[in-house]
Coordinates of C-alpha atoms in Angstrom, one line a residue:
X26 CA -12.0 2.0 7.7
X27 CA -10.3 -1.4 9.4
X28 CA -6.2 -1.4 11.0
X29 CA -4.6 -4.2 10.2
X30 CA -0.6 -4.9 10.4
X31 CA 1.4 -4.0 7.5
X32 CA 2.2 -7.8 5.5
X33 CA 5.8 -7.5 4.3
X34 CA 7.1 -9.9 1.1
X35 CA 10.0 -8.7 -1.1
X36 CA 9.4 -11.0 -4.4
X37 CA 9.7 -9.1 -6.9
X38 CA 10.6 -5.0 -8.2
X39 CA 11.6 -2.5 -7.4
X40 CA 9.9 0.2 -7.8
X41 CA 12.5 4.2 -6.7
X42 CA 10.3 6.8 -6.7
X43 CA 12.4 11.1 -6.8
X44 CA 14.8 10.9 -4.4
X45 CA 14.2 9.9 -1.6
X46 CA 12.3 6.4 7.6
X47 CA 9.4 4.0 7.5
X48 CA 4.8 8.5 8.5
X49 CA 5.2 8.4 8.0
X50 CA 1.1 5.0 8.4
X51 CA -1.0 1.5 6.7
X52 CA -4.2 1.0 5.3
X53 CA -4.4 -2.5 3.7
X54 CA -7.0 -4.7 1.5
X55 CA -8.9 -7.0 4.1
X56 CA -10.2 -10.2 3.9
X57 CA -8.7 -10.6 0.0
X58 CA -6.1 -11.5 -1.6
X59 CA -5.5 -8.6 -4.0
X60 CA -3.1 -6.5 -1.6
X61 CA -1.5 -9.6 -2.5
X62 CA -1.2 -10.5 -5.5
X63 CA 1.6 -7.1 -6.3
X64 CA 3.5 -8.2 -2.9
X65 CA 6.8 -7.3 -3.5
X66 CA 6.9 -5.2 -6.0
X67 CA 7.3 -1.8 -4.3
X68 CA 10.4 -0.9 -2.8
X69 CA 10.3 2.1 -2.8
X70 CA 12.3 5.1 -1.3
X71 CA 10.1 8.4 -1.2
X72 CA 11.6 11.8 -1.4
X73 CA 10.7 15.8 -1.5
X74 CA 12.3 16.6 -4.0
X75 CA 15.5 17.6 -1.7
X76 CA 17.1 14.1 -1.2
X77 CA 15.5 13.4 2.5
X78 CA 14.9 10.1 2.9
X79 CA 10.9 9.5 3.5
X80 CA 9.0 6.8 3.6
X81 CA 10.5 3.3 2.6
X82 CA 7.5 1.3 1.7
X83 CA 8.0 -2.6 1.1
X84 CA 6.6 -5.9 -0.6
X85 CA 2.5 -6.5 0.0
X86 CA 2.5 -3.1 1.0
X87 CA 2.2 -2.2 -2.2
X88 CA -1.1 -3.6 -1.8
X89 CA -2.1 -1.6 0.7
X90 CA -1.7 1.8 -1.4
X91 CA -4.4 0.8 -3.1
X92 CA -8.8 0.6 -1.9
X93 CA -9.3 -1.4 -1.3
X94 CA -13.0 -1.8 -3.7
X95 CA -10.5 -0.7 -7.0
X96 CA -8.0 -3.3 -6.2
X97 CA -10.3 -6.0 -7.4
X98 CA -11.1 -3.8 -11.2
X99 CA -6.9 -3.1 -11.9
X100 CA -4.6 -6.3 -13.1
X101 CA -1.1 -6.4 -11.0
X102 CA 0.7 -3.2 -13.5
X103 CA -2.6 -1.0 -12.3
X104 CA -2.4 -1.7 -9.4
X105 CA 1.7 -1.0 -9.4
X106 CA 0.5 2.5 -10.6
X107 CA -2.1 3.3 -8.5
X108 CA -0.1 2.5 -5.7
X109 CA 3.2 4.4 -7.1
X110 CA 0.9 7.2 -7.8
X111 CA -1.1 7.7 -4.4
X112 CA 2.7 7.5 -2.9
X113 CA 3.7 10.0 -5.0
X114 CA 0.4 12.1 -4.1
X115 CA 1.1 11.2 0.2
X116 CA 5.0 12.9 0.0
X117 CA 4.4 15.9 -2.1
X118 CA 0.6 16.6 -1.0
X119 CA 0.6 17.3 -5.5
X120 CA -2.3 16.1 -7.7
X121 CA -1.0 12.9 -9.7
X122 CA -2.3 11.5 -12.9
X123 CA -1.2 7.9 -15.1
X124 CA -2.1 6.5 -17.7
X125 CA -1.7 2.8 -18.8
X126 CA -1.4 1.9 -22.6
X127 CA -1.0 -1.7 -22.5
X128 CA -5.2 -1.9 -20.7
X129 CA -6.1 1.6 -21.6
X130 CA -6.6 2.6 -17.7
X131 CA -6.3 5.3 -16.0
X132 CA -5.8 6.9 -12.6
X133 CA -5.9 10.8 -10.9
X134 CA -4.7 10.6 -7.4
X135 CA -4.6 13.7 -5.4
X136 CA -5.3 15.3 -2.2
X137 CA -9.3 15.3 -0.5
X138 CA -8.3 17.0 3.2
X139 CA -4.9 17.5 5.2
X140 CA -5.0 17.5 9.1
X141 CA -2.7 17.9 12.2
X142 CA -3.2 15.3 15.4
X143 CA -1.6 15.0 18.5
X144 CA -0.1 11.1 19.3
X145 CA 1.6 10.1 22.0
X146 CA 5.1 8.2 20.9
X147 CA 7.7 6.7 23.5
X148 CA 11.2 8.3 22.5
X149 CA 14.7 7.6 24.4
X150 CA 16.3 10.6 25.6
X151 CA 18.7 11.4 28.2
X152 CA 17.7 12.3 31.8
X153 CA 20.1 14.2 33.3
X154 CA 20.0 16.8 30.0
X155 CA 16.4 16.7 29.0
X156 CA 13.9 18.2 31.5
X157 CA 11.3 18.8 29.4
X158 CA 9.4 16.6 26.7
X159 CA 6.7 19.0 25.2
X160 CA 5.0 17.8 21.9
X161 CA 7.3 17.6 18.9
X162 CA 6.8 17.2 15.5
X163 CA 9.3 14.0 14.2
X164 CA 12.0 14.9 11.1
X165 CA 15.7 13.4 12.4
X166 CA 17.4 15.1 10.0
X167 CA 21.2 16.4 9.9
X168 CA 21.7 20.0 10.9
X169 CA 24.5 21.9 10.9
X170 CA 25.6 24.6 13.8
X171 CA 25.9 27.8 12.3
X172 CA 28.1 28.8 14.9
X173 CA 29.0 27.3 19.0
X174 CA 25.4 26.9 20.2
X175 CA 24.1 26.2 24.2
X176 CA 22.0 22.4 24.0
X177 CA 19.7 22.9 26.6
X178 CA 17.6 20.9 28.9
X179 CA 14.5 22.7 27.5
X180 CA 13.3 24.6 24.9
X181 CA 13.9 28.3 26.4
X182 CA 17.1 30.0 27.6
X183 CA 15.2 29.8 31.1
X184 CA 16.5 25.8 31.4
X185 CA 19.9 25.4 32.4
X186 CA 22.9 25.5 29.7
X187 CA 23.2 20.4 29.7
X188 CA 25.8 20.4 26.7
X189 CA 26.9 22.7 23.5
X190 CA 27.5 22.3 19.9
X191 CA 30.6 23.6 18.2
X192 CA 30.3 25.8 15.5
X193 CA 30.2 23.8 11.2
X194 CA 29.3 20.8 14.4
X195 CA 27.1 18.2 12.6
X196 CA 23.7 17.1 15.0
X197 CA 20.4 14.6 14.3
X198 CA 17.6 16.9 14.9
X199 CA 15.0 14.4 16.3
X200 CA 12.3 17.0 16.4
X201 CA 10.7 20.3 16.2
X202 CA 9.1 21.3 19.0
X203 CA 5.3 22.6 18.1
X204 CA 4.4 26.2 18.5
X205 CA 7.2 27.3 19.6
X206 CA 11.8 27.9 17.7
X207 CA 12.9 24.6 19.5
X208 CA 14.9 21.4 18.3
X209 CA 15.6 18.1 19.9
X210 CA 19.0 16.8 19.4
X211 CA 20.0 13.2 19.3
X212 CA 22.8 11.4 20.5
X213 CA 23.0 8.1 18.9
X214 CA 19.5 8.5 18.6
X215 CA 19.0 9.6 22.0
X216 CA 17.5 12.5 23.1
X217 CA 19.9 15.1 24.7
X218 CA 18.4 18.6 25.1
X219 CA 17.4 21.2 23.0
X220 CA 19.1 24.5 20.6
X221 CA 17.2 26.8 19.2
X222 CA 16.4 27.0 15.5
X223 CA 18.0 29.7 14.3
X224 CA 21.4 28.3 15.3
X225 CA 21.5 25.0 13.3
X226 CA 21.4 25.3 8.9
X227 CA 19.4 22.0 7.7
X228 CA 22.3 19.8 5.7
X229 CA 21.8 17.0 2.7
X230 CA 23.8 14.6 4.2
X231 CA 22.4 11.8 5.7
X232 CA 21.6 11.9 10.0
X233 CA 25.1 11.7 11.1
X234 CA 24.8 9.8 13.9
X235 CA 26.0 12.4 17.6
X236 CA 28.6 10.1 19.1
X237 CA 28.2 10.3 22.8
X238 CA 31.1 11.5 24.7
X239 CA 33.0 10.2 27.9
X240 CA 30.7 12.3 30.6
X241 CA 27.5 10.9 28.4
X242 CA 27.4 7.5 29.0
X243 CA 27.4 8.1 32.4
X244 CA 23.7 9.1 32.2
X245 CA 20.6 7.1 32.6
X246 CA 18.4 6.8 29.6
X247 CA 14.8 6.6 30.0
X248 CA 11.5 6.1 28.2
X249 CA 9.2 9.3 27.9
X250 CA 6.1 9.5 26.1
X251 CA 5.2 12.9 23.6
X252 CA 3.2 13.8 22.3
X253 CA 3.8 13.1 18.2
X254 CA 2.4 16.5 15.7
X255 CA 1.2 13.5 13.3
X256 CA 0.4 15.6 9.7
X257 CA -2.8 13.2 7.8
X258 CA -3.3 13.4 4.3
X259 CA -7.1 11.8 2.8
X260 CA -6.3 10.8 -0.3
X261 CA -8.7 11.0 -3.7
X262 CA -8.0 7.5 -5.7
X263 CA -10.2 7.8 -9.2
X264 CA -9.6 5.0 -11.4
X265 CA -11.6 5.3 -15.8
X266 CA -11.2 1.8 -16.5
X267 CA -10.8 0.3 -20.2
X268 CA -14.7 -0.4 -20.4
X269 CA -14.6 3.6 -19.4
X270 CA -16.7 3.1 -16.6
X271 CA -15.2 4.9 -13.3
X272 CA -14.9 4.1 -10.3
X273 CA -12.8 5.8 -6.7
X274 CA -12.3 5.3 -3.6
X275 CA -9.7 7.4 -0.4
X276 CA -7.0 5.8 1.6
X277 CA -5.2 8.1 4.7
X278 CA -1.8 8.3 5.0
X279 CA 0.2 10.1 7.9
X280 CA 4.1 11.3 8.4
X281 CA 5.7 9.7 11.7
X282 CA 8.2 8.5 12.7
X283 CA 9.5 6.4 10.3
X284 CA 7.8 9.4 7.6
X285 CA 5.4 9.2 5.6
X286 CA 2.8 5.5 6.3
X287 CA -0.8 4.0 5.6
X288 CA -3.6 3.8 8.3

């Protein structure tokens, strides 16, 4: 499918779906105004049931969550329902069913296939602290140190200790090293070292943006390329129209640095 840039127009209703960064990842309705018709319909913050923010979709993005083939058959409200259902399926991985009693149109969205990919992304790190940049799966969540913990230059005890965390200190975990039980933590959005996963406990609070201590202010910040593990889902959209006929389409959603997005 063609990949086009996401257009954002805030002109209408805002939906708040579940309890929930901008997947993560957008399929556009190419060459048609069908997607733009529902522009501004949704500024949704999707969650996974634990209050974690996963995705923010704004404006004409609603059209992006509706397959091009289906958009031409649906009115505005039904496109909204389909977009919302697709987003819920993308985040939860579960089948969603909806029906519009006013139009008689109903629909089902479900995951057809889930796959994992590695994608290169640019990340800022402290040069003097992060000595290795292995593939990671982005999390960007707040964790609490269970006890005093070492922060190391790489994902292993053989790496030098570059910092430490105090017991009960909150820290932002940028991501988990793929294939290893180590987290890459960050300070003000900059990768600053690795902590063994069992030493941290996930917090319900938002990322605290741990302040850079004086010694770190002189550290050189560099940008490196890291392979990011990305989970992608192909979501099937099935719609039964008022006349009883059925139409279907598929969209692909992936979770990246910014949460769940269309691709």
